mmCIF file of C-alpha atoms in Angstrom:
data_model
loop_
_atom_site.group_PDB
_atom_site.id
_atom_site.type_symbol
_atom_site.label_atom_id
_atom_site.label_comp_id
_atom_site.label_asym_id
_atom_site.label_seq_id
_atom_site.Cartn_x
_atom_site.Cartn_y
_atom_site.Cartn_z
ATOM 1 C CA MET C 93 61.159 39.549 -104.305
ATOM 2 C CA SER C 94 63.410 36.607 -103.882
ATOM 3 C CA VAL C 95 66.021 37.641 -100.578
ATOM 4 C CA ASP C 96 67.949 35.138 -98.850
ATOM 5 C CA PRO C 97 66.304 34.142 -95.553
ATOM 6 C CA ARG C 98 69.723 34.015 -93.439
ATOM 7 C CA LYS C 99 70.668 37.540 -94.238
ATOM 8 C CA PRO C 100 69.324 40.841 -92.783
ATOM 9 C CA VAL C 101 67.654 43.180 -95.161
ATOM 10 C CA LEU C 102 67.915 47.265 -95.513
ATOM 11 C CA VAL C 103 64.458 49.149 -96.486
ATOM 12 C CA ILE C 104 65.282 53.005 -97.308
ATOM 13 C CA GLY C 105 61.870 54.978 -97.589
ATOM 14 C CA LEU C 106 58.658 54.037 -95.265
ATOM 15 C CA GLY C 107 55.996 55.055 -97.489
ATOM 16 C CA ARG C 108 52.981 52.758 -98.140
ATOM 17 C CA PHE C 109 55.348 50.447 -100.234
ATOM 18 C CA GLY C 110 58.078 50.447 -97.895
ATOM 19 C CA SER C 111 56.747 49.797 -94.942
ATOM 20 C CA ALA C 112 54.566 47.034 -96.286
ATOM 21 C CA VAL C 113 57.682 45.612 -97.835
ATOM 22 C CA ALA C 114 59.600 45.640 -94.357
ATOM 23 C CA ALA C 115 56.569 44.463 -92.536
ATOM 24 C CA THR C 116 55.937 41.415 -94.820
ATOM 25 C CA LEU C 117 59.750 40.539 -94.635
ATOM 26 C CA GLU C 118 59.510 40.780 -90.814
ATOM 27 C CA ARG C 119 56.643 38.663 -90.850
ATOM 28 C CA MET C 120 58.642 36.069 -93.088
ATOM 29 C CA GLY C 121 61.202 35.800 -90.594
ATOM 30 C CA HIS C 122 63.917 38.250 -91.732
ATOM 31 C CA GLU C 123 65.642 40.801 -89.789
ATOM 32 C CA VAL C 124 65.007 44.267 -91.377
ATOM 33 C CA LEU C 125 66.495 47.711 -90.745
ATOM 34 C CA GLY C 126 64.097 50.609 -92.007
ATOM 35 C CA ALA C 127 65.029 54.027 -92.259
ATOM 36 C CA ASP C 128 63.302 57.175 -93.329
ATOM 37 C CA ALA C 129 64.647 60.900 -93.503
ATOM 38 C CA ASP C 130 60.897 61.858 -92.119
ATOM 39 C CA ALA C 131 60.809 61.721 -88.322
ATOM 40 C CA GLU C 132 56.823 61.594 -88.497
ATOM 41 C CA ILE C 133 56.904 58.342 -90.690
ATOM 42 C CA VAL C 134 59.519 56.954 -88.277
ATOM 43 C CA ARG C 135 57.274 57.409 -85.360
ATOM 44 C CA GLU C 136 54.169 56.027 -87.214
ATOM 45 C CA HIS C 137 55.851 52.836 -87.864
ATOM 46 C CA LYS C 138 58.193 52.586 -84.463
ATOM 47 C CA ASP C 139 55.715 49.911 -83.532
ATOM 48 C CA ALA C 140 55.573 47.987 -86.409
ATOM 49 C CA LEU C 141 59.088 47.407 -87.033
ATOM 50 C CA THR C 142 61.570 45.558 -84.934
ATOM 51 C CA GLN C 143 64.453 48.229 -85.878
ATOM 52 C CA ILE C 144 63.862 51.573 -87.351
ATOM 53 C CA VAL C 145 65.903 55.203 -87.801
ATOM 54 C CA GLU C 146 65.532 58.182 -88.825
ATOM 55 C CA ALA C 147 68.295 58.666 -91.499
ATOM 56 C CA ASP C 148 68.933 60.330 -94.648
ATOM 57 C CA CYS C 149 70.324 57.543 -96.889
ATOM 58 C CA THR C 150 71.016 59.563 -99.570
ATOM 59 C CA GLU C 151 74.503 60.446 -97.944
ATOM 60 C CA ILE C 152 77.074 57.740 -98.203
ATOM 61 C CA GLU C 153 78.609 58.328 -94.742
ATOM 62 C CA THR C 154 75.234 57.940 -92.907
ATOM 63 C CA LEU C 155 74.954 54.443 -94.562
ATOM 64 C CA ARG C 156 78.258 53.564 -93.199
ATOM 65 C CA ARG C 157 77.223 54.795 -89.858
ATOM 66 C CA LEU C 158 74.265 52.209 -90.046
ATOM 67 C CA GLY C 159 76.188 49.674 -91.001
ATOM 68 C CA ALA C 160 74.453 49.355 -94.463
ATOM 69 C CA ALA C 161 77.840 47.894 -96.102
ATOM 70 C CA GLU C 162 77.221 44.875 -94.111
ATOM 71 C CA PHE C 163 73.879 44.096 -95.774
ATOM 72 C CA ASP C 164 73.688 41.828 -98.772
ATOM 73 C CA THR C 165 70.303 43.337 -99.691
ATOM 74 C CA ALA C 166 68.950 46.982 -99.578
ATOM 75 C CA ILE C 167 65.498 47.893 -100.838
ATOM 76 C CA VAL C 168 65.377 51.806 -102.024
ATOM 77 C CA ALA C 169 61.360 52.466 -101.693
ATOM 78 C CA ILE C 170 61.636 56.120 -102.298
ATOM 79 C CA GLY C 171 59.139 57.227 -104.795
ATOM 80 C CA SER C 172 57.930 60.262 -104.777
ATOM 81 C CA ASN C 173 61.227 61.976 -104.564
ATOM 82 C CA VAL C 174 63.232 60.811 -107.933
ATOM 83 C CA GLU C 175 66.932 62.543 -106.789
ATOM 84 C CA ALA C 176 66.608 61.047 -103.482
ATOM 85 C CA SER C 177 66.051 57.604 -104.578
ATOM 86 C CA LEU C 178 68.811 58.154 -107.490
ATOM 87 C CA LEU C 179 71.217 59.162 -104.732
ATOM 88 C CA ALA C 180 70.260 56.352 -102.164
ATOM 89 C CA VAL C 181 70.965 53.582 -105.033
ATOM 90 C CA LEU C 182 74.114 55.458 -105.958
ATOM 91 C CA ALA C 183 75.549 55.636 -102.280
ATOM 92 C CA LEU C 184 74.579 51.884 -101.873
ATOM 93 C CA VAL C 185 76.362 50.724 -105.019
ATOM 94 C CA ASP C 186 79.333 52.777 -103.866
ATOM 95 C CA LEU C 187 79.522 50.753 -100.555
ATOM 96 C CA GLY C 188 79.531 47.444 -102.708
ATOM 97 C CA LEU C 189 76.034 45.876 -102.006
ATOM 98 C CA PRO C 190 75.454 42.943 -104.366
ATOM 99 C CA ASN C 191 71.784 42.992 -104.399
ATOM 100 C CA ILE C 192 69.729 46.385 -104.574
ATOM 101 C CA TRP C 193 66.207 46.603 -105.611
ATOM 102 C CA ALA C 194 64.696 50.227 -106.212
ATOM 103 C CA LYS C 195 61.016 51.389 -106.740
ATOM 104 C CA ALA C 196 60.417 53.435 -110.232
ATOM 105 C CA THR C 197 57.814 55.594 -110.271
ATOM 106 C CA SER C 198 58.034 55.544 -114.408
ATOM 107 C CA ASP C 199 59.805 54.001 -117.155
ATOM 108 C CA ARG C 200 62.385 56.817 -117.373
ATOM 109 C CA HIS C 201 62.887 56.954 -113.615
ATOM 110 C CA GLY C 202 63.327 52.681 -114.031
ATOM 111 C CA ARG C 203 66.262 53.295 -116.643
ATOM 112 C CA ILE C 204 67.950 55.776 -114.886
ATOM 113 C CA LEU C 205 67.966 53.527 -111.749
ATOM 114 C CA GLU C 206 69.164 50.797 -113.861
ATOM 115 C CA ARG C 207 72.043 52.619 -115.284
ATOM 116 C CA THR C 208 72.773 53.977 -111.815
ATOM 117 C CA GLY C 209 73.461 50.700 -110.507
ATOM 118 C CA ALA C 210 70.150 49.201 -109.326
ATOM 119 C CA HIS C 211 70.299 45.146 -109.733
ATOM 120 C CA HIS C 212 66.304 45.211 -109.677
ATOM 121 C CA VAL C 213 63.830 47.860 -110.511
ATOM 122 C CA VAL C 214 60.144 47.432 -109.610
ATOM 123 C CA PHE C 215 57.175 49.412 -110.756
ATOM 124 C CA PRO C 216 54.281 48.790 -107.737
ATOM 125 C CA GLU C 217 51.736 51.493 -109.151
ATOM 126 C CA GLN C 218 52.083 49.942 -112.560
ATOM 127 C CA LYS C 219 51.597 46.227 -111.605
ATOM 128 C CA MET C 220 48.950 47.246 -109.419
ATOM 129 C CA GLY C 221 46.949 49.091 -112.383
ATOM 130 C CA GLU C 222 47.546 46.350 -114.655
ATOM 131 C CA ARG C 223 45.993 43.960 -111.756
ATOM 132 C CA VAL C 224 43.165 46.069 -111.292
ATOM 133 C CA ALA C 225 42.230 46.521 -114.950
ATOM 134 C CA HIS C 226 42.619 42.602 -115.348
ATOM 135 C CA LEU C 227 40.142 42.146 -112.504
ATOM 136 C CA VAL C 228 37.487 44.643 -113.393
ATOM 137 C CA ASN C 229 36.859 41.900 -116.173
ATOM 138 C CA GLU C 230 34.787 39.853 -114.044
ATOM 139 C CA ARG C 231 35.910 36.628 -115.223
ATOM 140 C CA LEU C 232 39.129 37.084 -113.779
ATOM 141 C CA LEU C 233 39.270 36.605 -109.945
ATOM 142 C CA ASP C 234 43.008 37.160 -109.303
ATOM 143 C CA PHE C 235 45.885 38.016 -111.531
ATOM 144 C CA ILE C 236 49.911 38.403 -110.969
ATOM 145 C CA SER C 237 52.332 39.209 -113.836
ATOM 146 C CA PHE C 238 55.724 38.304 -114.612
ATOM 147 C CA ASP C 239 58.453 39.985 -116.750
ATOM 148 C CA GLY C 240 55.694 42.210 -118.691
ATOM 149 C CA GLU C 241 54.564 39.081 -120.705
ATOM 150 C CA PHE C 242 53.323 36.030 -118.514
ATOM 151 C CA ALA C 243 50.944 35.709 -115.756
ATOM 152 C CA ILE C 244 49.294 33.319 -113.446
ATOM 153 C CA ALA C 245 45.497 33.874 -112.982
ATOM 154 C CA ARG C 246 42.677 32.505 -111.140
ATOM 155 C CA LEU C 247 39.255 32.577 -113.039
ATOM 156 C CA LYS C 248 36.115 31.320 -113.635
ATOM 157 C CA ALA C 249 35.886 28.131 -115.783
ATOM 158 C CA PRO C 250 34.904 29.044 -119.370
ATOM 159 C CA GLU C 251 31.695 27.568 -120.586
ATOM 160 C CA PRO C 252 33.321 25.519 -123.628
ATOM 161 C CA ILE C 253 35.507 23.507 -121.205
ATOM 162 C CA ILE C 254 32.950 22.592 -118.806
ATOM 163 C CA GLY C 255 32.096 18.825 -118.640
ATOM 164 C CA LEU C 256 35.288 17.865 -120.114
ATOM 165 C CA PRO C 257 38.311 16.434 -118.971
ATOM 166 C CA LEU C 258 41.371 18.387 -119.447
ATOM 167 C CA VAL C 259 42.803 15.896 -122.018
ATOM 168 C CA THR C 260 39.945 16.391 -124.176
ATOM 169 C CA SER C 261 39.539 20.290 -123.922
ATOM 170 C CA GLN C 262 43.105 20.546 -125.058
ATOM 171 C CA CYS C 263 43.668 23.916 -123.097
ATOM 172 C CA ARG C 264 47.210 23.986 -123.999
ATOM 173 C CA LYS C 265 47.069 23.129 -127.410
ATOM 174 C CA LYS C 266 43.608 25.360 -128.298
ATOM 175 C CA PHE C 267 44.244 28.374 -126.148
ATOM 176 C CA ASP C 268 47.871 28.235 -125.221
ATOM 177 C CA VAL C 269 47.611 28.151 -121.436
ATOM 178 C CA THR C 270 48.173 25.664 -118.733
ATOM 179 C CA VAL C 271 45.851 24.681 -116.172
ATOM 180 C CA VAL C 272 47.590 24.428 -113.159
ATOM 181 C CA GLY C 273 44.998 23.696 -110.396
ATOM 182 C CA VAL C 274 40.884 23.650 -109.637
ATOM 183 C CA LYS C 275 39.228 25.064 -106.613
ATOM 184 C CA ARG C 276 35.823 23.456 -106.578
ATOM 185 C CA ALA C 277 33.061 24.811 -104.018
ATOM 186 C CA GLY C 278 33.399 23.644 -100.764
ATOM 187 C CA GLU C 279 36.456 21.468 -101.471
ATOM 188 C CA ASP C 280 40.094 21.725 -101.294
ATOM 189 C CA PHE C 281 42.440 23.155 -104.115
ATOM 190 C CA ILE C 282 43.563 20.206 -106.156
ATOM 191 C CA HIS C 283 46.240 19.876 -108.742
ATOM 192 C CA ALA C 284 45.266 19.379 -112.296
ATOM 193 C CA VAL C 285 46.079 16.278 -114.242
ATOM 194 C CA PRO C 286 44.757 14.993 -117.739
ATOM 195 C CA ASP C 287 42.114 13.287 -116.602
ATOM 196 C CA THR C 288 40.439 16.250 -114.345
ATOM 197 C CA ILE C 289 36.861 16.903 -115.345
ATOM 198 C CA ILE C 290 35.975 20.608 -115.298
ATOM 199 C CA MET C 291 32.677 21.232 -113.455
ATOM 200 C CA PRO C 292 30.565 24.490 -113.530
ATOM 201 C CA ASP C 293 31.673 26.905 -110.860
ATOM 202 C CA ASP C 294 34.929 25.556 -111.014
ATOM 203 C CA GLU C 295 37.680 28.386 -110.464
ATOM 204 C CA LEU C 296 40.762 27.421 -112.589
ATOM 205 C CA VAL C 297 44.446 28.707 -111.791
ATOM 206 C CA VAL C 298 46.189 28.871 -115.000
ATOM 207 C CA SER C 299 49.378 30.053 -116.498
ATOM 208 C CA GLY C 300 50.658 31.491 -119.833
ATOM 209 C CA ARG C 301 50.947 34.473 -121.632
ATOM 210 C CA ILE C 302 49.031 37.515 -120.424
ATOM 211 C CA ASP C 303 47.074 37.931 -124.261
ATOM 212 C CA ARG C 304 46.364 34.184 -124.363
ATOM 213 C CA ILE C 305 45.096 34.294 -120.766
ATOM 214 C CA GLU C 306 42.459 37.164 -121.646
ATOM 215 C CA ALA C 307 41.429 35.546 -124.696
ATOM 216 C CA PHE C 308 40.870 32.406 -122.724
ATOM 217 C CA SER C 309 38.756 34.004 -119.769
ATOM 218 C CA ALA C 310 36.688 35.405 -122.542
ATOM 219 C CA ILE C 311 35.937 32.269 -124.869
ATOM 220 C CA SER C 312 32.560 31.793 -123.197
ATOM 221 C CA VAL C 313 31.582 35.192 -123.904
ATOM 222 C CA SER C 314 29.033 35.691 -126.533
#
């Protein structure tokens, strides 16, 4: 999620996803206004966020009173109430915000959010489900996907390339993945170069299409 560090951010909905986004943005130095219609949730997070209000952000007049029109970026993190998330996005669109992010709980919800005017739609539950599924594969140690087809992953070095320099193993040509870096036990992470020799127990950071990374991680499995 790319947000201009010079501009404040409005986060609507402070459930697990919204509160995590808001707290992370604050730690990164952003000015954040968190809002939720549930008084109990607001009380729960009042010490975690610098600015937090109890407000029904599905109403455009409420958003005007909060000064929402002065924000460049808003994140609608309402997930359980689809109608509320759509109304909040619609109100923000009517206020003319140029950078609206919205959480979706399903493909249908996401399509409607886009048609309502959200500039960016995220699927946190789906992404986490994909990540967990990939990490169940014991050779993948970490996994982040982008745009549904590409990913960066950290994995154990596959046996067929151990003992070889990358220029010889030809990972990009043979397996269609790029080895970005190598982490060796007891040593700092290093950027991979053609003459980097892969050693037993090395961890690799690779990028490429998800299906190619999956295949690459499994090439040593007999």
